[in-house]
JSON list of C-alpha atoms in Angstrom, two decimals:
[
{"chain": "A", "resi": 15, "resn": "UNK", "atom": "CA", "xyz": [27.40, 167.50, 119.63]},
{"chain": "A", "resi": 16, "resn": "UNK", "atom": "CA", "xyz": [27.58, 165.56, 122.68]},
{"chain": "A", "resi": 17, "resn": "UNK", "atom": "CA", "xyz": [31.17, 166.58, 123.75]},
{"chain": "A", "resi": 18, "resn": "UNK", "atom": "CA", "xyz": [32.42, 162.74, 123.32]},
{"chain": "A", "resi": 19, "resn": "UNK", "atom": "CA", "xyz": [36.25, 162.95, 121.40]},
{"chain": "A", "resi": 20, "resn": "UNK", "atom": "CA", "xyz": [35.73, 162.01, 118.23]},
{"chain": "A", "resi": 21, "resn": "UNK", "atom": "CA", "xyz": [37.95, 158.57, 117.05]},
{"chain": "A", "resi": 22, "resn": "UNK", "atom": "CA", "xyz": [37.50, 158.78, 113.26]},
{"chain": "A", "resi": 23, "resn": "UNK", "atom": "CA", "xyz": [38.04, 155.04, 112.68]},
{"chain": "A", "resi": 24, "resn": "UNK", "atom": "CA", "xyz": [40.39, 153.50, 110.59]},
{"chain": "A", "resi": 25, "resn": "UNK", "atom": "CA", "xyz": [40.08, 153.87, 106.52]},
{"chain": "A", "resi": 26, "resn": "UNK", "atom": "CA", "xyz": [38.87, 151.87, 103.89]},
{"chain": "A", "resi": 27, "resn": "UNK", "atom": "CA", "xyz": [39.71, 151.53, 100.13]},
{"chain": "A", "resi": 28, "resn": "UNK", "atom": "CA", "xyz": [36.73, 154.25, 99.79]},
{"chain": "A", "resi": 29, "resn": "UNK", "atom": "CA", "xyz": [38.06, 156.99, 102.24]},
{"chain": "A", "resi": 30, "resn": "UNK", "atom": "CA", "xyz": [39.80, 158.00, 105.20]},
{"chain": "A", "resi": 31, "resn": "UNK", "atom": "CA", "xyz": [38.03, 159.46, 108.00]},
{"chain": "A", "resi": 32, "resn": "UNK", "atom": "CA", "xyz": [38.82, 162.30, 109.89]},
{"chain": "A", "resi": 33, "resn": "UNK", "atom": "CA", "xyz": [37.28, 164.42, 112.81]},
{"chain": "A", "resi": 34, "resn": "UNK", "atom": "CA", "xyz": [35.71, 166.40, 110.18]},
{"chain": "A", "resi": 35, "resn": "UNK", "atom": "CA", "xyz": [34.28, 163.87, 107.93]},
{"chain": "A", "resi": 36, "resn": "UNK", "atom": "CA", "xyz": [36.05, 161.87, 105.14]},
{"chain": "A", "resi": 37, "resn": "UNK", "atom": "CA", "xyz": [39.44, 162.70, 103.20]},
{"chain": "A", "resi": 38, "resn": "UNK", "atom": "CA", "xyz": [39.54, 161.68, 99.68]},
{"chain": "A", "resi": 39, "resn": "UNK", "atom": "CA", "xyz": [42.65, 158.06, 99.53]},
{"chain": "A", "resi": 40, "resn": "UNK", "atom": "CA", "xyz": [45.52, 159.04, 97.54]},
{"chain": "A", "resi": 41, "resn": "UNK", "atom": "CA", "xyz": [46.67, 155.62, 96.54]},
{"chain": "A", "resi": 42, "resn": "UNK", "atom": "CA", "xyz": [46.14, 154.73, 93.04]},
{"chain": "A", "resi": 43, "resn": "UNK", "atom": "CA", "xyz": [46.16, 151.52, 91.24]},
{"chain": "A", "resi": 44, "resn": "UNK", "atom": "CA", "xyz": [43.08, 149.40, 89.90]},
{"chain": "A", "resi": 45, "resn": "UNK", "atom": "CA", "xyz": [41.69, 148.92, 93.37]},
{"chain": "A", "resi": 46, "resn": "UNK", "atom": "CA", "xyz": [41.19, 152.49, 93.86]},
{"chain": "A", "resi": 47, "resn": "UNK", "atom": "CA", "xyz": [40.37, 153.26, 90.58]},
{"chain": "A", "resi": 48, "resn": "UNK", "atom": "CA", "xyz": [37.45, 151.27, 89.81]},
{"chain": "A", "resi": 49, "resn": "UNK", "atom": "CA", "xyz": [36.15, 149.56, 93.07]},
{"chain": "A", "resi": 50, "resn": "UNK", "atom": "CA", "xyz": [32.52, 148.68, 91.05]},
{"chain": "A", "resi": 51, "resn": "UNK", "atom": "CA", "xyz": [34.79, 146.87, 88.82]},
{"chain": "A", "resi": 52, "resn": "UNK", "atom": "CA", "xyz": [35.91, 144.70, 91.45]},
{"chain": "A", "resi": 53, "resn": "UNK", "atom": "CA", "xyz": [32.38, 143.47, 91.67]},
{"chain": "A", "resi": 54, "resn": "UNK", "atom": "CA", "xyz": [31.84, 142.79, 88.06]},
{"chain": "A", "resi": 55, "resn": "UNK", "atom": "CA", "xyz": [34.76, 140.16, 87.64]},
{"chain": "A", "resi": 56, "resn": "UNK", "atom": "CA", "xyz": [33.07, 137.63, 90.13]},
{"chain": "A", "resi": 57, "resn": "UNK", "atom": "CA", "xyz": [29.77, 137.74, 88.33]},
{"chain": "A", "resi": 58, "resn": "UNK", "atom": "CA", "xyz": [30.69, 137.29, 85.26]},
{"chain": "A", "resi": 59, "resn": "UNK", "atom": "CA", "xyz": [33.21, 134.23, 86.79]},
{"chain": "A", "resi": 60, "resn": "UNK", "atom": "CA", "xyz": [29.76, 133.24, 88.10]},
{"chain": "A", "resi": 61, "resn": "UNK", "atom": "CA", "xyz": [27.64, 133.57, 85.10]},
{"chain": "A", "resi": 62, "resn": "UNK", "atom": "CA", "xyz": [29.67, 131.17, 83.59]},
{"chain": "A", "resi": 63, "resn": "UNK", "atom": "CA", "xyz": [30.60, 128.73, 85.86]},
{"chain": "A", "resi": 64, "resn": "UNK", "atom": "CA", "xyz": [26.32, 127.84, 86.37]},
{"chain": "A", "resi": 65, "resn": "UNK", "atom": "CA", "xyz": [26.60, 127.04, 82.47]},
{"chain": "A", "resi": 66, "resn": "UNK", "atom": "CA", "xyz": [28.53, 124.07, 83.43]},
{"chain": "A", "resi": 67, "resn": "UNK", "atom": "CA", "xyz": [27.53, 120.25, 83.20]},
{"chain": "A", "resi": 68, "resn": "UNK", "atom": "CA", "xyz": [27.91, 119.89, 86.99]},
{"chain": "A", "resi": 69, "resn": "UNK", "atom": "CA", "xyz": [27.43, 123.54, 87.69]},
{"chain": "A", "resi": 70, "resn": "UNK", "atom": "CA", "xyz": [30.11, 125.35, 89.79]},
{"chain": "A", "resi": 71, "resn": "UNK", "atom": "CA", "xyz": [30.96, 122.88, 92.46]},
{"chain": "A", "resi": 72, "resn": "UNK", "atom": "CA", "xyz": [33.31, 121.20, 89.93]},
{"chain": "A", "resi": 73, "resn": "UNK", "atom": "CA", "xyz": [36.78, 120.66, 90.90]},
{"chain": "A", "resi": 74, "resn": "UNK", "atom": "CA", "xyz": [38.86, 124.01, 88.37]},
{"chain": "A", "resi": 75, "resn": "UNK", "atom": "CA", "xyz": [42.06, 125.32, 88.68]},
{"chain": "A", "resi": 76, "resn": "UNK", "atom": "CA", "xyz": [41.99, 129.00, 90.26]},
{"chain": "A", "resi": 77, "resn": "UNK", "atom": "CA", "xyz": [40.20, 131.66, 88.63]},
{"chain": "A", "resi": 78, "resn": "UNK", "atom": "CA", "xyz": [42.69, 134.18, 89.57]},
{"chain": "A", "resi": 79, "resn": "UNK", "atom": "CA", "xyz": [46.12, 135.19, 90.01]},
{"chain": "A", "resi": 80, "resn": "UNK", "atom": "CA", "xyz": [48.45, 137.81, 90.36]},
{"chain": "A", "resi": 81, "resn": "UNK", "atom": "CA", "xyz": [51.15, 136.54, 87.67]},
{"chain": "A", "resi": 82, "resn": "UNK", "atom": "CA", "xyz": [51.64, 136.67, 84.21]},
{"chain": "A", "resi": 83, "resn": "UNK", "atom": "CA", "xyz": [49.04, 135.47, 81.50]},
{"chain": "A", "resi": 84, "resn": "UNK", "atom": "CA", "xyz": [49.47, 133.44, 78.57]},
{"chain": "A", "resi": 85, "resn": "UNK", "atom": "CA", "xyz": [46.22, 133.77, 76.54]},
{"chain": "A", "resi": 86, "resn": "UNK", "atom": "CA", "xyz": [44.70, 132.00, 73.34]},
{"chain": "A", "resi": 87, "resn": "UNK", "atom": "CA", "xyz": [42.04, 134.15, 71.95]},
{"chain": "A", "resi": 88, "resn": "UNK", "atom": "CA", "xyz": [38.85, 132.02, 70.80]},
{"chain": "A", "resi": 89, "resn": "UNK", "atom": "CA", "xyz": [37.15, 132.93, 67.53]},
{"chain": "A", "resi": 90, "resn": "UNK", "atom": "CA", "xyz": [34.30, 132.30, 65.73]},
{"chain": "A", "resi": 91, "resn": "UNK", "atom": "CA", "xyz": [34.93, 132.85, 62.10]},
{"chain": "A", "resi": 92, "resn": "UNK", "atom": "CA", "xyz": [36.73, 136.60, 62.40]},
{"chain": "A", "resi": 93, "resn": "UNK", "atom": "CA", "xyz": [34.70, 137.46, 65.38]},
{"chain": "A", "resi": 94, "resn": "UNK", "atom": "CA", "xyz": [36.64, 137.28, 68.53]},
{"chain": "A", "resi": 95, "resn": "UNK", "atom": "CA", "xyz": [34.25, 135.70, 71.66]},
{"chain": "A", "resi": 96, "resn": "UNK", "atom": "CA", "xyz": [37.03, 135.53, 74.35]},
{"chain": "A", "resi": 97, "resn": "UNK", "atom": "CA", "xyz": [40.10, 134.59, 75.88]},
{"chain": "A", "resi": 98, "resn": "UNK", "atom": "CA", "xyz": [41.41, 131.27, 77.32]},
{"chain": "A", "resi": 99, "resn": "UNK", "atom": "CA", "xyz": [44.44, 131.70, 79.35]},
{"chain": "A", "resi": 100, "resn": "UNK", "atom": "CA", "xyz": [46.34, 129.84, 82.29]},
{"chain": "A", "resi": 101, "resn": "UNK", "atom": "CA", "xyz": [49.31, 131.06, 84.57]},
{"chain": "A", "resi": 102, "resn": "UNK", "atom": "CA", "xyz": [52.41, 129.61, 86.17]},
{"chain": "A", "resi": 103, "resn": "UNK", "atom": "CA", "xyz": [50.67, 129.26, 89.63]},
{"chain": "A", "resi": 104, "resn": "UNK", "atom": "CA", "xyz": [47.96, 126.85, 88.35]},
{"chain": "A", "resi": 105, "resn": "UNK", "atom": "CA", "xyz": [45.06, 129.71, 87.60]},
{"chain": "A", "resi": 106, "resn": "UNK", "atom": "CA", "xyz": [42.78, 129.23, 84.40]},
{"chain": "A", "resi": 107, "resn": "UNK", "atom": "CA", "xyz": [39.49, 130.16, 82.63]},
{"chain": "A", "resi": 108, "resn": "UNK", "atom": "CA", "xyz": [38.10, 131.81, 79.83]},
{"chain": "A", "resi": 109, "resn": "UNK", "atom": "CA", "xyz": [37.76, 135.69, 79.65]},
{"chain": "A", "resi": 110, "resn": "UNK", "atom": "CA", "xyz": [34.02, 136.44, 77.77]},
{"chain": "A", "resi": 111, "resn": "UNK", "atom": "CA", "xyz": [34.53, 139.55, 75.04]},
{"chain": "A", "resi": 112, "resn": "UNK", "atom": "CA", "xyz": [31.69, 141.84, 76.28]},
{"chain": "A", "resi": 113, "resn": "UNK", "atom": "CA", "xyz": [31.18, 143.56, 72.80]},
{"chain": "A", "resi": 114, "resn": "UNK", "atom": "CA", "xyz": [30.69, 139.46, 71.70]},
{"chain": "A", "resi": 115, "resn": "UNK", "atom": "CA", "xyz": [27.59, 139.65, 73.63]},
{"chain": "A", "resi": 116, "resn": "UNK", "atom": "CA", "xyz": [25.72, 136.32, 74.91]},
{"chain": "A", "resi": 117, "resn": "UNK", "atom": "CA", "xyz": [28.00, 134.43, 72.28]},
{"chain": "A", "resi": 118, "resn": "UNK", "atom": "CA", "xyz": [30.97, 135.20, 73.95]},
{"chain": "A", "resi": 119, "resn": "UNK", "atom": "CA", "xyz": [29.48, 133.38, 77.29]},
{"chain": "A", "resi": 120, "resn": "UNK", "atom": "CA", "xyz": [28.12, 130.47, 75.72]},
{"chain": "A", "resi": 121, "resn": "UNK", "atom": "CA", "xyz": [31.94, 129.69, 73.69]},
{"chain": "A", "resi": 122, "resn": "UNK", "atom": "CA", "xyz": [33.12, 129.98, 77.23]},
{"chain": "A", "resi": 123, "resn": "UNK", "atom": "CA", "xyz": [31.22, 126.69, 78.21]},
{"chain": "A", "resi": 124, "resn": "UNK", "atom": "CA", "xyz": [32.77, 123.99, 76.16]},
{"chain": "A", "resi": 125, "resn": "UNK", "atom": "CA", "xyz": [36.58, 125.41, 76.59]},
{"chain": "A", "resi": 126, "resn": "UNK", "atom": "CA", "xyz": [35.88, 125.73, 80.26]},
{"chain": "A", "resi": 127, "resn": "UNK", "atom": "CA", "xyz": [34.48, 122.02, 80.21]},
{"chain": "A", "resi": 128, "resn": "UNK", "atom": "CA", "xyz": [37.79, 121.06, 78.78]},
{"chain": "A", "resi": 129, "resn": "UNK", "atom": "CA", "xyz": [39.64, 122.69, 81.18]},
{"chain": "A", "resi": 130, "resn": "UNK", "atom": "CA", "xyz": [37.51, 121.47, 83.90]},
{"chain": "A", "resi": 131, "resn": "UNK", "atom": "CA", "xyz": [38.53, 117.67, 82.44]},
{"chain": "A", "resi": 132, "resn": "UNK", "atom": "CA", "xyz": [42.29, 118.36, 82.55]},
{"chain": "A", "resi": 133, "resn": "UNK", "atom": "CA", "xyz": [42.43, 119.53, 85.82]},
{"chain": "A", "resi": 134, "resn": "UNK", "atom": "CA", "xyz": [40.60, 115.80, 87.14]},
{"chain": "A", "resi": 135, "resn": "UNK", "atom": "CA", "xyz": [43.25, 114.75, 85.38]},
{"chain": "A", "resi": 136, "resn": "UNK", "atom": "CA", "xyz": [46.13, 116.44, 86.71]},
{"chain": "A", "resi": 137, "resn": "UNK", "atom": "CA", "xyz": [46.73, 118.49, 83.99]},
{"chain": "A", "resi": 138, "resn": "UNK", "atom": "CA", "xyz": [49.00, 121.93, 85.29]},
{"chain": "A", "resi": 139, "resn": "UNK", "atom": "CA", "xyz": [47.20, 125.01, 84.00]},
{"chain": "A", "resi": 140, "resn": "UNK", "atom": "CA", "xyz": [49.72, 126.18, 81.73]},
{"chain": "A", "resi": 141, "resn": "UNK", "atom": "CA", "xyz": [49.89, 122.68, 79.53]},
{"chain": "A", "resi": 142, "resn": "UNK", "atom": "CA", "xyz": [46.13, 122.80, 79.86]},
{"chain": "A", "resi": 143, "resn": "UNK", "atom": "CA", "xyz": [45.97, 125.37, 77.57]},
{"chain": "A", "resi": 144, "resn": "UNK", "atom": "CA", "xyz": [48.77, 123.96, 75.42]},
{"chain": "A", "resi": 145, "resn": "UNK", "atom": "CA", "xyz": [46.42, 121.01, 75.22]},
{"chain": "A", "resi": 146, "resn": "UNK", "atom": "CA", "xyz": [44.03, 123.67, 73.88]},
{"chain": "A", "resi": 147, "resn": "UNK", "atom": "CA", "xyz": [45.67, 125.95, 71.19]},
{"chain": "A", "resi": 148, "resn": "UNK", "atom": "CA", "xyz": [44.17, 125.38, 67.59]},
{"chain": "A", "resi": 149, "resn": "UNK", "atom": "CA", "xyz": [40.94, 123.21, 69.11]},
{"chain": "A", "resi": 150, "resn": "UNK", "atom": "CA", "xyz": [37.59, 123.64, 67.38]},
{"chain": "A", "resi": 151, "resn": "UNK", "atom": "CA", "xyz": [34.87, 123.39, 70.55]},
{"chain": "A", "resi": 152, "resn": "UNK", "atom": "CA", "xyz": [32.81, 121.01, 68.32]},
{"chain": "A", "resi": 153, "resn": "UNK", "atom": "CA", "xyz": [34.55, 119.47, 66.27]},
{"chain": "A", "resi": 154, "resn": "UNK", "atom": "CA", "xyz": [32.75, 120.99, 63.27]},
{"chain": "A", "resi": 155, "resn": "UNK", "atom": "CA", "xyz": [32.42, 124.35, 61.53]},
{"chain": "A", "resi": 156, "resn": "UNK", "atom": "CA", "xyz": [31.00, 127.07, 62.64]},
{"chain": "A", "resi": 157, "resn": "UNK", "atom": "CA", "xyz": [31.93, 126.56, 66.16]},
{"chain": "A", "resi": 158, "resn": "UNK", "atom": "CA", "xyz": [34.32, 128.11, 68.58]},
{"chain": "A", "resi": 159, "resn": "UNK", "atom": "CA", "xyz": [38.46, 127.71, 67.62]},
{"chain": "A", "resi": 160, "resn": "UNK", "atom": "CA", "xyz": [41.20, 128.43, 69.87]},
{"chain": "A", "resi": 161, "resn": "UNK", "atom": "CA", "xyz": [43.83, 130.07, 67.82]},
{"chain": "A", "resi": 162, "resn": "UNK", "atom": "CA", "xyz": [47.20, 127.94, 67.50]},
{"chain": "A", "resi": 163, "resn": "UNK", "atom": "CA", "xyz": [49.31, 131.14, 69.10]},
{"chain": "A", "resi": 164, "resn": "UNK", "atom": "CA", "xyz": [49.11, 132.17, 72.54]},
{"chain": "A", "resi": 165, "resn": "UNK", "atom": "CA", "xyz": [49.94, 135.75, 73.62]},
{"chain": "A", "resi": 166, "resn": "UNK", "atom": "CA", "xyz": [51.23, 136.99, 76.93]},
{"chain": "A", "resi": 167, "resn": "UNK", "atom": "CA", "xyz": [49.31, 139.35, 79.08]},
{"chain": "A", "resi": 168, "resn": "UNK", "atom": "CA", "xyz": [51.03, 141.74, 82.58]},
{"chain": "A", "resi": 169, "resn": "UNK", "atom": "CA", "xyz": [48.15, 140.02, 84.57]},
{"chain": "A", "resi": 170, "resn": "UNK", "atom": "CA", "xyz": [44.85, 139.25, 84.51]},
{"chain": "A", "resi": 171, "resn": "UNK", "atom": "CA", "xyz": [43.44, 142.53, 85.44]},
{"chain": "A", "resi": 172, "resn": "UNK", "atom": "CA", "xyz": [45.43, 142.99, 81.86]},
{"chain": "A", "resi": 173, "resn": "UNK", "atom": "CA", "xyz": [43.75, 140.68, 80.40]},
{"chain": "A", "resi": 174, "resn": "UNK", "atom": "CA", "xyz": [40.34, 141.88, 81.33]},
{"chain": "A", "resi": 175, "resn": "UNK", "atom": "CA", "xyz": [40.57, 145.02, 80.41]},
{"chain": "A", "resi": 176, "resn": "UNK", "atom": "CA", "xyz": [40.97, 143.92, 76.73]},
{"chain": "A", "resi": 177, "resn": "UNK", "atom": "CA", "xyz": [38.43, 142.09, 76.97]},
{"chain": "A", "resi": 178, "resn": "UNK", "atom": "CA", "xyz": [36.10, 145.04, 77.56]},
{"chain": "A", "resi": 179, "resn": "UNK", "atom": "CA", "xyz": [34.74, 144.21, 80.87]},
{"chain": "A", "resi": 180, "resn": "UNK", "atom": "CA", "xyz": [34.65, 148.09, 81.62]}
]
């Protein structure tokens, strides 16, 4: 309109602009093909973190990574509430099962605790979860168990995924 050469900027993970408008990206992969999911993830990391004695600001191992998995799931009775897992380069949590509901959240707290605990002490993330593996959450039944076998997931985006975060 006002005669001014148009400079389309550079693109974004969304779209590439042109002189015309915007041109679809091409790339694929998970970034590309669910961006709202990459806004879910931290949440949810959130959501659990303030059910914490001590809150978030607690000293954790990473709560991502691009490596490997190894993952316990945690049960209750049959009913599978989540995932705790830990990779090579020092990452660890606990993945919440969305069709679990609230129950899958509140198992997270006492496993996360624990790995909260062995991180003060120095504990590397993968023998964290060793540390872990056949642990009842209260010591009583009824309550949360990590199963005694671990599993290996391609990453964590993997890992999500089964857990139904989508």
């Amino acid at each position: 309109m006002t005669g001014a050469p148009v400079d389309p900027g550079d693109p974004t993970r969304y779209a590439r602009p042109t002189a015309e408008g915007f041109a679809d990206q091409w790339e694929t992969g998970p970034d590309y093909d669910d961006p709202w999911g990459t806004f879910e993830v931290p949440k949810r990391w959130r959501r659990l973190m303030d059910r914490l004695p001590g809150g978030p600001d607690g000293r954790d191992y990473e709560s991502t990574t691009g490596q490997p998995v190894r993952y316990a799931r945690v049960r209750c009775g049959e009913r599978v509430l989540g995932f705790l897992w830990a990779s090579a380069d020092g990452a660890a949590g606990y993945e919440p099962r969305n069709a679990a509901g609230a129950a899958a959240f509140e198992a997270g707290v006492p496993w996360l605790s624990r790995l909260r605990s062995a991180g003060l002490r120095g504990v590397r993330a993968p023998e964290a979860l060793e540390e872990l593996l056949g642990a009842a959450a209260d010591g009583r039944r009824g309550g949360s168990v990590v199963e005694a076998v671990t599993h290996e997931a391609a990453s964590l985006d993997a890992l999500e995924e089964l857990s139904g975060r989508c």
